[in-house]
Structures are given as C-alpha cells and as structure tokens.
PDB file of C-alpha atoms in Angstrom:
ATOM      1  CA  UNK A   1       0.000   0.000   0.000  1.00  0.00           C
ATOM      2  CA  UNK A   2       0.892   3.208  -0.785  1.00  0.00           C
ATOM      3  CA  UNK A   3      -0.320   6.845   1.076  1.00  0.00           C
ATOM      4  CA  UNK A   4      -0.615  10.367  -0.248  1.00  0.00           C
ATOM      5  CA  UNK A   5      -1.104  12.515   2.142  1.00  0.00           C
ATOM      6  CA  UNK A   6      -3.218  15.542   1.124  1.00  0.00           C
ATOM      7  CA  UNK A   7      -6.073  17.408   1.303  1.00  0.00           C
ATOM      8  CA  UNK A   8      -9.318  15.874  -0.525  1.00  0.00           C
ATOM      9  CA  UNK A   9      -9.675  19.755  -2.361  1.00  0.00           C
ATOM     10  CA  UNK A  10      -6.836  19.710  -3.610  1.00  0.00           C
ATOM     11  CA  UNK A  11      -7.776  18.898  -7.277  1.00  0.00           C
ATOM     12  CA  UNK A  12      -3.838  18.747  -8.790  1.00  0.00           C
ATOM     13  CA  UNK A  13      -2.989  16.454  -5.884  1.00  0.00           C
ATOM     14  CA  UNK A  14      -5.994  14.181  -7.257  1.00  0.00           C
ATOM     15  CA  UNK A  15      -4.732  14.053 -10.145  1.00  0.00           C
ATOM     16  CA  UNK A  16      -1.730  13.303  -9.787  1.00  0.00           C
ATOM     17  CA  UNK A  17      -2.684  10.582  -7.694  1.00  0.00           C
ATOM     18  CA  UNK A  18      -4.404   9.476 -10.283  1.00  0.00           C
ATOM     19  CA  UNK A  19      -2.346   9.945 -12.754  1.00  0.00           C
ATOM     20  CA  UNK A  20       0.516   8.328 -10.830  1.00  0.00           C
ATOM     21  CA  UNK A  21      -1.409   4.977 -10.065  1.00  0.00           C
ATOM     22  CA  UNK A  22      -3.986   4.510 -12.888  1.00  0.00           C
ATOM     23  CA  UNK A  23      -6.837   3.278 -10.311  1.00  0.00           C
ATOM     24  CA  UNK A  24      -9.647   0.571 -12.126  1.00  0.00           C
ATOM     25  CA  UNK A  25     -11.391   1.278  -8.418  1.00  0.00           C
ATOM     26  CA  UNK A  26     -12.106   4.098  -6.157  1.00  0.00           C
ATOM     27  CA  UNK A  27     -13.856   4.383  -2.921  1.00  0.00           C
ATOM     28  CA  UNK A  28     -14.379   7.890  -1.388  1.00  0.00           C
ATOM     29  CA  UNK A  29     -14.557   7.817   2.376  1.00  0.00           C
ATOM     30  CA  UNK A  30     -12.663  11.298   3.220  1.00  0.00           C
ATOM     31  CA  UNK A  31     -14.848  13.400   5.067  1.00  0.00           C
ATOM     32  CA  UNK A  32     -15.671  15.380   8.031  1.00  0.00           C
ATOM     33  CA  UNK A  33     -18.035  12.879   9.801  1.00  0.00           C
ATOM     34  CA  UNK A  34     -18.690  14.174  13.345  1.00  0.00           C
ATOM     35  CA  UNK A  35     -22.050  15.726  13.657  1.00  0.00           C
ATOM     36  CA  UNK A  36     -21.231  18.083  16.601  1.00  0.00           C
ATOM     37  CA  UNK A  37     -18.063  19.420  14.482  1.00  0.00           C
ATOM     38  CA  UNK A  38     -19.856  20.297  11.431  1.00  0.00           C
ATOM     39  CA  UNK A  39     -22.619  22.159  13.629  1.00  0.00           C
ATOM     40  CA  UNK A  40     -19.830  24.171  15.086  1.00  0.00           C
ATOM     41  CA  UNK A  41     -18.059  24.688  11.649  1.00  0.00           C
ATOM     42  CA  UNK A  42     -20.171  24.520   9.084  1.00  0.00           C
ATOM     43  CA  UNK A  43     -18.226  25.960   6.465  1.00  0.00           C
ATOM     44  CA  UNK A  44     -15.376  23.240   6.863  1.00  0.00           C
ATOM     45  CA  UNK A  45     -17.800  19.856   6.790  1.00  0.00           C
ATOM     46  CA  UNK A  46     -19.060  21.613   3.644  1.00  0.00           C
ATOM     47  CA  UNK A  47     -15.863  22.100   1.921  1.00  0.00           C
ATOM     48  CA  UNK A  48     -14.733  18.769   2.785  1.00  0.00           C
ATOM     49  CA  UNK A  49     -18.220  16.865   2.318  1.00  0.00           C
ATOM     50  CA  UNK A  50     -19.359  18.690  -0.482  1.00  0.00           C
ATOM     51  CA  UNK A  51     -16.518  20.080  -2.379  1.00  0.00           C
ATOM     52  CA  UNK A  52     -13.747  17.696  -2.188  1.00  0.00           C
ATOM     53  CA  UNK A  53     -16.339  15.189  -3.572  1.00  0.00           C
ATOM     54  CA  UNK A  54     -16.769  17.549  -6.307  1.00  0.00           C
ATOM     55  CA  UNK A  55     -12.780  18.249  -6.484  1.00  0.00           C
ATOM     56  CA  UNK A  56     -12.588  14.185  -6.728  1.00  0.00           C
ATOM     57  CA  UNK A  57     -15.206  13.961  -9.465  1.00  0.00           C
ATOM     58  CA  UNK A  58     -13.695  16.716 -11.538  1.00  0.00           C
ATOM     59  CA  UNK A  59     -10.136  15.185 -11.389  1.00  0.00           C
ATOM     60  CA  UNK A  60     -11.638  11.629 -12.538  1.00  0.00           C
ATOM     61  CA  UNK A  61     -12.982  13.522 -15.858  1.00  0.00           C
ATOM     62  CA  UNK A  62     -10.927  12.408 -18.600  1.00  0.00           C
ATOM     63  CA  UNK A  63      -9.314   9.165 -16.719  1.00  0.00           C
ATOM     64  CA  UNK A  64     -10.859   6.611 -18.029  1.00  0.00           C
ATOM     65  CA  UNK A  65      -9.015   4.214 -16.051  1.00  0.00           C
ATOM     66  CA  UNK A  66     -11.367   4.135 -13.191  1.00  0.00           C
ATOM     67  CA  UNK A  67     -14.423   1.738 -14.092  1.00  0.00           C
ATOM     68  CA  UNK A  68     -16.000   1.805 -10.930  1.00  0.00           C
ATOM     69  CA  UNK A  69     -16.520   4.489  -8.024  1.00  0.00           C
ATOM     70  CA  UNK A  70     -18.321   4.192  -5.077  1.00  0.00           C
ATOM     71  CA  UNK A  71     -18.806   6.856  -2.706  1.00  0.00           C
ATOM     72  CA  UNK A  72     -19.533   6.898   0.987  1.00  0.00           C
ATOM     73  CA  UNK A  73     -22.293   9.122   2.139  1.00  0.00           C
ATOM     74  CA  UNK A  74     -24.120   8.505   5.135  1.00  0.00           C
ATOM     75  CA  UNK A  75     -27.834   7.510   5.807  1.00  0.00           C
ATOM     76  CA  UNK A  76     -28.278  10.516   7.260  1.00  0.00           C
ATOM     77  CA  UNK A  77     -29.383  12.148   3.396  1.00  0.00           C
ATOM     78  CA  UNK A  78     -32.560  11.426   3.719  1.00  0.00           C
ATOM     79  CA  UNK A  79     -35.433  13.847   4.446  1.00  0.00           C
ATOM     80  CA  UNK A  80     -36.614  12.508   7.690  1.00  0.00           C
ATOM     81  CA  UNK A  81     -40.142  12.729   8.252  1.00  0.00           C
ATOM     82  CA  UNK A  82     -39.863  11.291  11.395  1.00  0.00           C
ATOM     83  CA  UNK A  83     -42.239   8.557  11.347  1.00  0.00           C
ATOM     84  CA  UNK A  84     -40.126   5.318  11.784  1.00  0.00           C
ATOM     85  CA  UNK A  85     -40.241   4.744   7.844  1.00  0.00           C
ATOM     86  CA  UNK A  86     -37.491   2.682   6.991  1.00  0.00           C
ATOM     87  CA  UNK A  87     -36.045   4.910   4.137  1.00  0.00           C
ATOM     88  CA  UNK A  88     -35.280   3.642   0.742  1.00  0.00           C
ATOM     89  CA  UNK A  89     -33.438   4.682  -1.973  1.00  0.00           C
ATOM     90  CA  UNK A  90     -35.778   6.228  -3.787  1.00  0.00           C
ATOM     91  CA  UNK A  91     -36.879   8.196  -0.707  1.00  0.00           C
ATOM     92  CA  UNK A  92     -36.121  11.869  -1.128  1.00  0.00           C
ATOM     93  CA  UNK A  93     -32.966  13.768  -0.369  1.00  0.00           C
ATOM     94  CA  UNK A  94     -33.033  16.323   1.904  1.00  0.00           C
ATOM     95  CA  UNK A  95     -30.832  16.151   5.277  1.00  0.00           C
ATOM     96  CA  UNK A  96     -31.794  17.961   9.085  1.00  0.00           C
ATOM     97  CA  UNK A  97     -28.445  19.628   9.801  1.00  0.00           C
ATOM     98  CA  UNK A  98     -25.264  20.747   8.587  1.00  0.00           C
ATOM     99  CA  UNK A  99     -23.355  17.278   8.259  1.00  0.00           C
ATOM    100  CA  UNK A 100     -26.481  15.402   6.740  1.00  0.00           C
ATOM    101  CA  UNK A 101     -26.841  18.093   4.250  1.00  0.00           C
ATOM    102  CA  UNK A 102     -23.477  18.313   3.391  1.00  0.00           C
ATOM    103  CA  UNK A 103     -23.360  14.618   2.399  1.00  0.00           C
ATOM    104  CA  UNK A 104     -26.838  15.058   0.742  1.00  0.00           C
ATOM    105  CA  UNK A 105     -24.869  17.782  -1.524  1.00  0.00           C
ATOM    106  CA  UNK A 106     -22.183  15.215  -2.264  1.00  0.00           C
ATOM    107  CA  UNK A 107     -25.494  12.775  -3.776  1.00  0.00           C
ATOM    108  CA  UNK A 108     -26.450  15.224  -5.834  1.00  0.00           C
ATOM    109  CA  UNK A 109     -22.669  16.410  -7.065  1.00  0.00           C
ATOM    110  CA  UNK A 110     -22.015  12.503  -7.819  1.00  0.00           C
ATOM    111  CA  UNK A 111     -25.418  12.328  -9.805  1.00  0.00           C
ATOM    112  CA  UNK A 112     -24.745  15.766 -11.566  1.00  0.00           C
ATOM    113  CA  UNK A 113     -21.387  14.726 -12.903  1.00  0.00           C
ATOM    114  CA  UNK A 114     -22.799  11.436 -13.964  1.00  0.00           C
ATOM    115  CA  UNK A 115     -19.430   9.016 -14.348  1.00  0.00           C
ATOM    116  CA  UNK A 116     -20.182   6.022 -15.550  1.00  0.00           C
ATOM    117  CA  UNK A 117     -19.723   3.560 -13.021  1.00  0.00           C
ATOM    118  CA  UNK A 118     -20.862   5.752  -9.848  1.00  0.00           C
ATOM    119  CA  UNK A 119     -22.544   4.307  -6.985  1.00  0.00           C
ATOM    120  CA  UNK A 120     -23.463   6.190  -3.360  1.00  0.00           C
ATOM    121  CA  UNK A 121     -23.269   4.036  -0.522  1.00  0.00           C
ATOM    122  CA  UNK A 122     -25.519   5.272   2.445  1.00  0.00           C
ATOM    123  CA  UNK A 123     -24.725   3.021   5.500  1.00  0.00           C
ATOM    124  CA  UNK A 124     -26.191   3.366   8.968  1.00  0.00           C
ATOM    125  CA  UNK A 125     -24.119   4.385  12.081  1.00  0.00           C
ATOM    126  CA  UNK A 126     -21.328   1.720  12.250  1.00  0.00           C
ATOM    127  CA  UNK A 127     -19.638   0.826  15.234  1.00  0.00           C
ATOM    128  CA  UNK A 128     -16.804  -2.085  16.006  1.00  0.00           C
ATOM    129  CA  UNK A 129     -13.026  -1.740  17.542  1.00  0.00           C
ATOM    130  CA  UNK A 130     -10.790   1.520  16.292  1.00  0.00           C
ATOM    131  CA  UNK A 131     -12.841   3.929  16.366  1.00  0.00           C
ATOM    132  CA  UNK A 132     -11.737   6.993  19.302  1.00  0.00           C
ATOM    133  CA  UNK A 133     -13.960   9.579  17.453  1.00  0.00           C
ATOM    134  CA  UNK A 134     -15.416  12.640  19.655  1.00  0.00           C
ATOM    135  CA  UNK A 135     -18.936  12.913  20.477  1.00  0.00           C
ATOM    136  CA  UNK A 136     -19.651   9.405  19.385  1.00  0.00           C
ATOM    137  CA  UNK A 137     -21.560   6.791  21.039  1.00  0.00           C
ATOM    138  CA  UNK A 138     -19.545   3.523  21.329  1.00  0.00           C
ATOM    139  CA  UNK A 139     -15.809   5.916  21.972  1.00  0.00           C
ATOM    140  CA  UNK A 140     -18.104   7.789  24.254  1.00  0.00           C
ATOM    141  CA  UNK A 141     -19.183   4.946  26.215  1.00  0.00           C
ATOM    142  CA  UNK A 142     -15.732   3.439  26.545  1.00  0.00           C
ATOM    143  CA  UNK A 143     -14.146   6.253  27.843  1.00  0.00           C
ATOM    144  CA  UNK A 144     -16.441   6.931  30.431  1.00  0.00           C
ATOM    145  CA  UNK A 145     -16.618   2.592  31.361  1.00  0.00           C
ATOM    146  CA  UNK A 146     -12.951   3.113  31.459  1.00  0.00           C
ATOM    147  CA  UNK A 147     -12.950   5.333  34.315  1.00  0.00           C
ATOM    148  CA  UNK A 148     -15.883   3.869  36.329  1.00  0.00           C
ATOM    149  CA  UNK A 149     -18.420   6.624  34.983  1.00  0.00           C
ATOM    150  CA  UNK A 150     -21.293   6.451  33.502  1.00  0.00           C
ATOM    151  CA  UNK A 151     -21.703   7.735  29.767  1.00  0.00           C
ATOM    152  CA  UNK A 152     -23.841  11.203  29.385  1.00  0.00           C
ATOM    153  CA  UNK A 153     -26.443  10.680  26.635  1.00  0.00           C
ATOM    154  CA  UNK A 154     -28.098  13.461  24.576  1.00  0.00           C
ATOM    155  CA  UNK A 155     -31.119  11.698  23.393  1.00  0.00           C
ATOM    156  CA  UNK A 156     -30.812   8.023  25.330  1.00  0.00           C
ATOM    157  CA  UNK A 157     -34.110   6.874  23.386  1.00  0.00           C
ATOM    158  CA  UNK A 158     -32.729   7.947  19.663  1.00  0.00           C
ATOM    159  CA  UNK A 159     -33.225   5.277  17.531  1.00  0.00           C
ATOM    160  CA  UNK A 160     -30.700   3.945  14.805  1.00  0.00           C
ATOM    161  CA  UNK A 161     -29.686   1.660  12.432  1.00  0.00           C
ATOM    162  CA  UNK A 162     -26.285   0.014  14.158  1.00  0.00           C
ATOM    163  CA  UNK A 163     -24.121  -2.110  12.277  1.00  0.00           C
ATOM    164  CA  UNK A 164     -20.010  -3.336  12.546  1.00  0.00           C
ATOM    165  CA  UNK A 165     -17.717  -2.309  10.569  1.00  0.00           C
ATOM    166  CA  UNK A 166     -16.939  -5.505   8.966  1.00  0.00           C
ATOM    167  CA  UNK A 167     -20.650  -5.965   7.406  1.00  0.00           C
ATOM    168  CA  UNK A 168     -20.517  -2.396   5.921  1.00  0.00           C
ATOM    169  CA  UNK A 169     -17.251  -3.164   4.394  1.00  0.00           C
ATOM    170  CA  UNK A 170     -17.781  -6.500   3.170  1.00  0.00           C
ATOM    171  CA  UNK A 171     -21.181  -5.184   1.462  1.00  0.00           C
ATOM    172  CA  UNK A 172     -19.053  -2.490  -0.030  1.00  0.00           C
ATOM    173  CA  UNK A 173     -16.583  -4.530  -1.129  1.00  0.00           C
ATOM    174  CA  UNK A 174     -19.662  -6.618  -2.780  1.00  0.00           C
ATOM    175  CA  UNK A 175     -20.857  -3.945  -4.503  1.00  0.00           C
ATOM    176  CA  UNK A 176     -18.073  -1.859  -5.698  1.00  0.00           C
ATOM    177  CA  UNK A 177     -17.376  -5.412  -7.405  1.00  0.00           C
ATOM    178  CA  UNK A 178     -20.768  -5.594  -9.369  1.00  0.00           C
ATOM    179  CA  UNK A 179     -20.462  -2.153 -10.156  1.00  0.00           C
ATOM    180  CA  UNK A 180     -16.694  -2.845 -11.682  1.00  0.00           C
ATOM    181  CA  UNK A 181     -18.524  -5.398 -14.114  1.00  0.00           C
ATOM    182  CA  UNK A 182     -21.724  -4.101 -14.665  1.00  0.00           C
ATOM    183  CA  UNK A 183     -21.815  -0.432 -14.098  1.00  0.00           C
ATOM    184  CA  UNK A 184     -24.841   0.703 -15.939  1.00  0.00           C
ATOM    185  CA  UNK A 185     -26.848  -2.071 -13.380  1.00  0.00           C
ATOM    186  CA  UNK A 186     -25.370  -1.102 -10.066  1.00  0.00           C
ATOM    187  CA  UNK A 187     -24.961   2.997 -10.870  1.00  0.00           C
ATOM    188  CA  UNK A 188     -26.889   4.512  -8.238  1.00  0.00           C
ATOM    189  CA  UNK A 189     -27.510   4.947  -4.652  1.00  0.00           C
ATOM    190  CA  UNK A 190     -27.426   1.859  -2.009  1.00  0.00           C
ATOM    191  CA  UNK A 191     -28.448   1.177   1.552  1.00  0.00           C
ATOM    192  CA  UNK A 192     -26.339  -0.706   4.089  1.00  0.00           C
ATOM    193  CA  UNK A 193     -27.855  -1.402   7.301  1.00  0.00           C
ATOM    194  CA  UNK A 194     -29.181  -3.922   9.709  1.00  0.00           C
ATOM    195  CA  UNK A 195     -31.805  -6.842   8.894  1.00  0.00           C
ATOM    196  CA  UNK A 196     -35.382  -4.838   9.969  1.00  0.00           C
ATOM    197  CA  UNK A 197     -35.961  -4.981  13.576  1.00  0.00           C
ATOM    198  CA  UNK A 198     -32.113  -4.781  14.139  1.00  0.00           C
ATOM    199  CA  UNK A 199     -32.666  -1.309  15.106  1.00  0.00           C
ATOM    200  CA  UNK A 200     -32.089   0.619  18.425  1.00  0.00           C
ATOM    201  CA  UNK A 201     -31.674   3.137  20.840  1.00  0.00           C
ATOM    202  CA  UNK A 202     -28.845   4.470  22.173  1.00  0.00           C
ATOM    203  CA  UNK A 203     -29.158   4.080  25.591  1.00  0.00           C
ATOM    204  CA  UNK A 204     -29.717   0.330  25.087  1.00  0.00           C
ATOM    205  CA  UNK A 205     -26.394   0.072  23.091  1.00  0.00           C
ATOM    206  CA  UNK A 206     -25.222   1.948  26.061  1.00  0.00           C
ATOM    207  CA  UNK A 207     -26.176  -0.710  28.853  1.00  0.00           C
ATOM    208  CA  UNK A 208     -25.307  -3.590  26.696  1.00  0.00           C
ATOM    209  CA  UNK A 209     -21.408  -2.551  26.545  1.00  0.00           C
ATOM    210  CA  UNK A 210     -21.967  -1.111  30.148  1.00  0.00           C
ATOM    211  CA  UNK A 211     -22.710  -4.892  31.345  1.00  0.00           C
ATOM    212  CA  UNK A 212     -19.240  -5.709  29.661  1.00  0.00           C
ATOM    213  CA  UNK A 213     -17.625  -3.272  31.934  1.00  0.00           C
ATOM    214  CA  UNK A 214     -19.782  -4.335  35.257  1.00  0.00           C
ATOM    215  CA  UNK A 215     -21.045  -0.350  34.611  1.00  0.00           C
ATOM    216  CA  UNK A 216     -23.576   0.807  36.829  1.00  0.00           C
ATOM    217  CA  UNK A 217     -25.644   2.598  35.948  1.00  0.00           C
ATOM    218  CA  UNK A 218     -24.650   2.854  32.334  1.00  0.00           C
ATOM    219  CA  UNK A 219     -26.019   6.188  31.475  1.00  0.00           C
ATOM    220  CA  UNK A 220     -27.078   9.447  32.495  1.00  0.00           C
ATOM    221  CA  UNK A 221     -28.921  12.158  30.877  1.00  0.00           C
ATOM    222  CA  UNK A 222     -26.787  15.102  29.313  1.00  0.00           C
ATOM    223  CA  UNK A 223     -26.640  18.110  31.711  1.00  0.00           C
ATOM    224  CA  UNK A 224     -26.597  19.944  27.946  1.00  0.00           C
ATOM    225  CA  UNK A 225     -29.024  19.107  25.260  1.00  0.00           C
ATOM    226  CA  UNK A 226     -27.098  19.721  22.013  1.00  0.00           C
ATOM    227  CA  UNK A 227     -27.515  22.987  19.972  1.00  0.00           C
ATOM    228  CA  UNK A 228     -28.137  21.148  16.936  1.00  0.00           C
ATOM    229  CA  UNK A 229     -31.171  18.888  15.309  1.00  0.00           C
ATOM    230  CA  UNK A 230     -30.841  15.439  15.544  1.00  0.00           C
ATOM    231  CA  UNK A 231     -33.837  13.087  14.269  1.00  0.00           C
ATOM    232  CA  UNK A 232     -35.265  10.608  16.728  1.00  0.00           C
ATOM    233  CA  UNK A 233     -36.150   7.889  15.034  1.00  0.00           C
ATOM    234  CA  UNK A 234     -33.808   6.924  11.409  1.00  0.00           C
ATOM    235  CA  UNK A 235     -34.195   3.958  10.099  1.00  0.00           C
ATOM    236  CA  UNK A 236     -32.960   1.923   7.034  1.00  0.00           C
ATOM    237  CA  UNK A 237     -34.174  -0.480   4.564  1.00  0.00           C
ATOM    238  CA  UNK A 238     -31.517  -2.758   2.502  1.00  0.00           C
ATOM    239  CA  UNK A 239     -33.685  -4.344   0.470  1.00  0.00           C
ATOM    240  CA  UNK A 240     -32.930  -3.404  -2.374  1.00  0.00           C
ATOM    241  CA  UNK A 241     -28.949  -4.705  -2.123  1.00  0.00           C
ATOM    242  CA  UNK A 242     -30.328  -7.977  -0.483  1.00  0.00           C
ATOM    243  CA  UNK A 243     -32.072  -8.893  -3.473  1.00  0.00           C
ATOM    244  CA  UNK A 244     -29.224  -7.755  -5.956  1.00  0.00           C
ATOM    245  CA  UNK A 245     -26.483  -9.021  -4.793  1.00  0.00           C
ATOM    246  CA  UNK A 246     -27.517 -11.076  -1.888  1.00  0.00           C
ATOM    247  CA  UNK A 247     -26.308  -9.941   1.089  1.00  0.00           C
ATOM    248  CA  UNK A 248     -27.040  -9.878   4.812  1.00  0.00           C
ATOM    249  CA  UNK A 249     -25.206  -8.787   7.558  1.00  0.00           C
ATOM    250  CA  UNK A 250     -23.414 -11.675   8.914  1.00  0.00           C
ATOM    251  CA  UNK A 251     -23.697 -10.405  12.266  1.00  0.00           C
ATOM    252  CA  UNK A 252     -26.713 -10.161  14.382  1.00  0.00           C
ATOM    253  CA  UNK A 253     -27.211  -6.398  16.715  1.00  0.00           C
ATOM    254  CA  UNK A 254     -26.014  -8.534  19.856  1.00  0.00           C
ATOM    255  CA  UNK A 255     -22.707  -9.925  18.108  1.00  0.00           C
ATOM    256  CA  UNK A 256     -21.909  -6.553  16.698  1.00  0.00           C
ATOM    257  CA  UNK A 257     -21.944  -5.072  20.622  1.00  0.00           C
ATOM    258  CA  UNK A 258     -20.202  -8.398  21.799  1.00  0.00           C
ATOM    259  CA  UNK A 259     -17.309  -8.053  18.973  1.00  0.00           C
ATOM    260  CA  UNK A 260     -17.413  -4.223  19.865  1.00  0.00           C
ATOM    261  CA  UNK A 261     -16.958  -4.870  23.450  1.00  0.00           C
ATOM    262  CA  UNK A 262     -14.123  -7.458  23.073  1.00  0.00           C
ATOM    263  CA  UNK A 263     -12.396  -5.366  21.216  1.00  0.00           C
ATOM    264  CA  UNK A 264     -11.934  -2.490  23.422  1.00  0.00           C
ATOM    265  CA  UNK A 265     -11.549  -4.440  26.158  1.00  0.00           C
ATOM    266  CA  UNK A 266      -8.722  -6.053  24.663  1.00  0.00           C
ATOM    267  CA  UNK A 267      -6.900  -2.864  23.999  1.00  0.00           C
ATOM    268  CA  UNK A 268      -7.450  -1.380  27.184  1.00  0.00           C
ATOM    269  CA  UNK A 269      -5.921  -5.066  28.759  1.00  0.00           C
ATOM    270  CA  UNK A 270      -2.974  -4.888  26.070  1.00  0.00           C
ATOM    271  CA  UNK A 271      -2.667  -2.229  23.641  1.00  0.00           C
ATOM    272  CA  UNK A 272      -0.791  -3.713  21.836  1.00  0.00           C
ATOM    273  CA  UNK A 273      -2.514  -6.601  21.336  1.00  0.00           C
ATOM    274  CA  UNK A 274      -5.236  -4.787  19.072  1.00  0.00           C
ATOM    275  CA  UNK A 275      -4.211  -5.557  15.839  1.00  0.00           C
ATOM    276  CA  UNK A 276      -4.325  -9.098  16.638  1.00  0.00           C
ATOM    277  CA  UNK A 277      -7.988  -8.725  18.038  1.00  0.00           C
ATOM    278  CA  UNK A 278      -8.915  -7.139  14.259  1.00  0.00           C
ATOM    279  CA  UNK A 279      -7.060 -10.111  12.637  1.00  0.00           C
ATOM    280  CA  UNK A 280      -8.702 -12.558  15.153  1.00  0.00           C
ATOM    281  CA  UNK A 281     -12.305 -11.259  14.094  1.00  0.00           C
ATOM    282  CA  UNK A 282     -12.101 -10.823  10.887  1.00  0.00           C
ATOM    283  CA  UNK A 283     -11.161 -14.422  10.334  1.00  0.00           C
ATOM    284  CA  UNK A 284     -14.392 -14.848  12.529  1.00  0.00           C
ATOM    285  CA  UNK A 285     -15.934 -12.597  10.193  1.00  0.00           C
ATOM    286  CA  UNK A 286     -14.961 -14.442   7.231  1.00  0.00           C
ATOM    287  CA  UNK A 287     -16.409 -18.034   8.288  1.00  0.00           C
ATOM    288  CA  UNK A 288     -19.269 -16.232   9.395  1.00  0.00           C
ATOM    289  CA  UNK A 289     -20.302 -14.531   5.934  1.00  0.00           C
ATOM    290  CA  UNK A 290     -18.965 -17.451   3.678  1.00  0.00           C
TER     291      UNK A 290
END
C-alpha cells in the first residue's frame, strides 16, 4: 500500500494521484463525519463533504481508467419525516443539519457529474473496535466505562440503524465489485444497514457494553441538550442490495456489541494486542459470511 497525504480539495494532488497509479477502483470515504463538528463549523464539513467530492469527481474527468466508483455518504441524506419509515433509496434527499446536508450535496454532485460507473453508498451508524472519534456513542461509552463513569447521553431513546464495521465493508466490497462489471446495473444509490428490527436506541447500546464493563448505571442524561437537530427515530431499509447481490449482515445487533466490546476491552488489557484482536475477528468474520 501506498499513502498520499493531502487534502481531498486539492484537485492537482488528485490528479496526480491518479495519474501516478492509474486506479480501475475508487472508494471515497474522506470526510468530516462528526455531527457536533460540522454544527460548530459549518463551512469546513461543507468544503470537505461537499466540495472535495466535487474536487474528486472533476479530477476523474478524462481518466478513463477508473471503471467503478463508489462513494460513501451517510444515511443521514434522507429527508426525515420522522415517522419510523425505513427509508429507501428512492426516498427523497433532503438532510436535518449541517453534516447530513453536506453529504446530501455530495449525492447530488455525484449524480450531476454522472461518471459512468458511480454508486453512493448510504450506511447506517457503524460501530466495532478503532474507532476513538469525539462525540460518538460507542468511543463515548468506553471512555467513560474506562474510568468507572457512567456515559452522558443526549437523546438516550434515539433510535438507529447500528451495524459493525466488517458488514458495511464487506457489502461495499460486494458492490463496488458488481459495479466494476456491470456499471450501468449497479450505478446509483445503495443502503447498508441492519436486517429490519435490528434497530435501536442508544441508551440500550449503552447498557449492553456497560454490562461488559460491570457499569452501573450505564447512562445518564446530558446536563446539555445539544444545539443542533438530531432526528429521533432513522431507520434503514436494505432491500434493495439484499435482493441484488444477496447480502445480509453476517452479524446479528447482539454480536456486533459483543465483537465491539471485546475489542476495546482487549486494547485497554494490552494495547498492543489490538491488531491481533482485528485479525482474530475478521477471520471470525470471514467463516461467518462465507
């Protein structure tokens, strides 16, 4: 493997990125993904979400090299009514905040330029071992376990779609491979999430990895109530990549929180034994979705 280091805007970096490795494939995951930041700088999560998938579309005109291109966006694009619906692809863009918005701007710049082989991938909020982002609910929890706290929740009875990391990416990985042989059938946009039911809130994700830590309580309500709208209820459907390609999440809500859990437990025993923890679980992963 080889890294650039650079900013996503920069266009001539792009291309010469590009130009310098002649990619068949590309998946676009750079963004700014924390809902809190992008509330407090809005500008930023817009340049990044927004623009540097533009800047990334406009340096792949002219390369022909790259046959398929799927981009990460978040479920988040879709205008929430609110009801519990579990959204589909068809369901209408639209976006409650800064961050969804932004992302639901990158939809429309990846349908705009309309490259051949361009899918959007809108996947629900994924959780699993690595992940020591701010203001989100599985780092959150740890930290606080960690030290014998409970963790302070927002909204404790927000719903969402939670899934690990290693179902989104093998479903990615799935798809960005139909799309590399038949692009004009899997062009479009595509749900990843959790079989229906799967769902849930955050507080109960909470108390599941609490009883992991012997954490009580688990939770307590926010002394702040964020700034910023947040939807209550989002839910996914994934229909519609079940019956193209196949797929189901190989693991089950409860697995997910177990793998989660065993993960950061195992760094915070041995940090250094993490790596072997991901190893160990994707094998697991691998028998499992065989």
């Amino acid at each position: 493997m080889q890294s650039t280091l650079a900013d996503i805007c920069d266009r001539e970096a792009l291309a010469r990125a590009l130009d310098r490795h002649r990619p068949q494939i590309v998946i676009h995951l750079a963004a700014q993904a924390i809902v809190g930041r992008a509330h407090a700088d809005a500008y930023e999560t817009w340049r990044v979400n927004a623009l540097g998938t533009v800047a990334l579309l406009e340096a792949l005109r002219g390369r022909d090299s790259v046959r398929a291109l799927s981009v990460f966006t978040t479920d988040k694009v879709y205008d929430n009514n609110e009801t519990g619906h579990a959204h589909r692809e068809d369901d209408a863009i639209g976006g409650l905040g800064i961050y969804d918005s932004s992302k639901g701007a990158a939809e429309l710049a990846v349908r705009a330029f309309r490259h051949a082989g361009a899918a959007t991938v809108r996947a629900g909020n994924v959780i699993g071992g690595g992940d020591w982002s701010e203001a989100r609910l599985v780092p959150d929890c740890i930290r606080a376990f960690a030290q014998g706290k409970p963790v302070a929740l927002r909204h404790p009875q927000s719903i969402r779609p939670w899934q690990h990391v290693l179902d989104v990416c093998a479903a990615t990985l799935k798809l960005t491979q139909a799309l590399y042989h038949k692009p004009a059938e899997f062009a479009g946009g595509w749900n990843i999430g959790p079989d229906a039911g799967e769902a849930a809130s955050a507080a109960s994700i909470a108390e599941t990895l609490a009883a992991q830590w012997k954490q009580e309580p688990a939770w307590e309500q926010a002394s702040d109530a964020a700034s910023f709208p947040e939807a209550n209820i989002l839910r996914l459907d994934s229909a519609k990549l079940q019956k193209a390609l196949g797929w189901r999440p190989a693991l089950k809500l409860a697995d997910a929180l177990a793998w989660t859990g065993e993960w950061y437990r195992a760094w915070q025993d041995a940090p250094g034994e993490a790596r072997a923890t991901s190893l160990r679980q994707v094998e697991a992963f691998e028998k499992r979705s065989a």
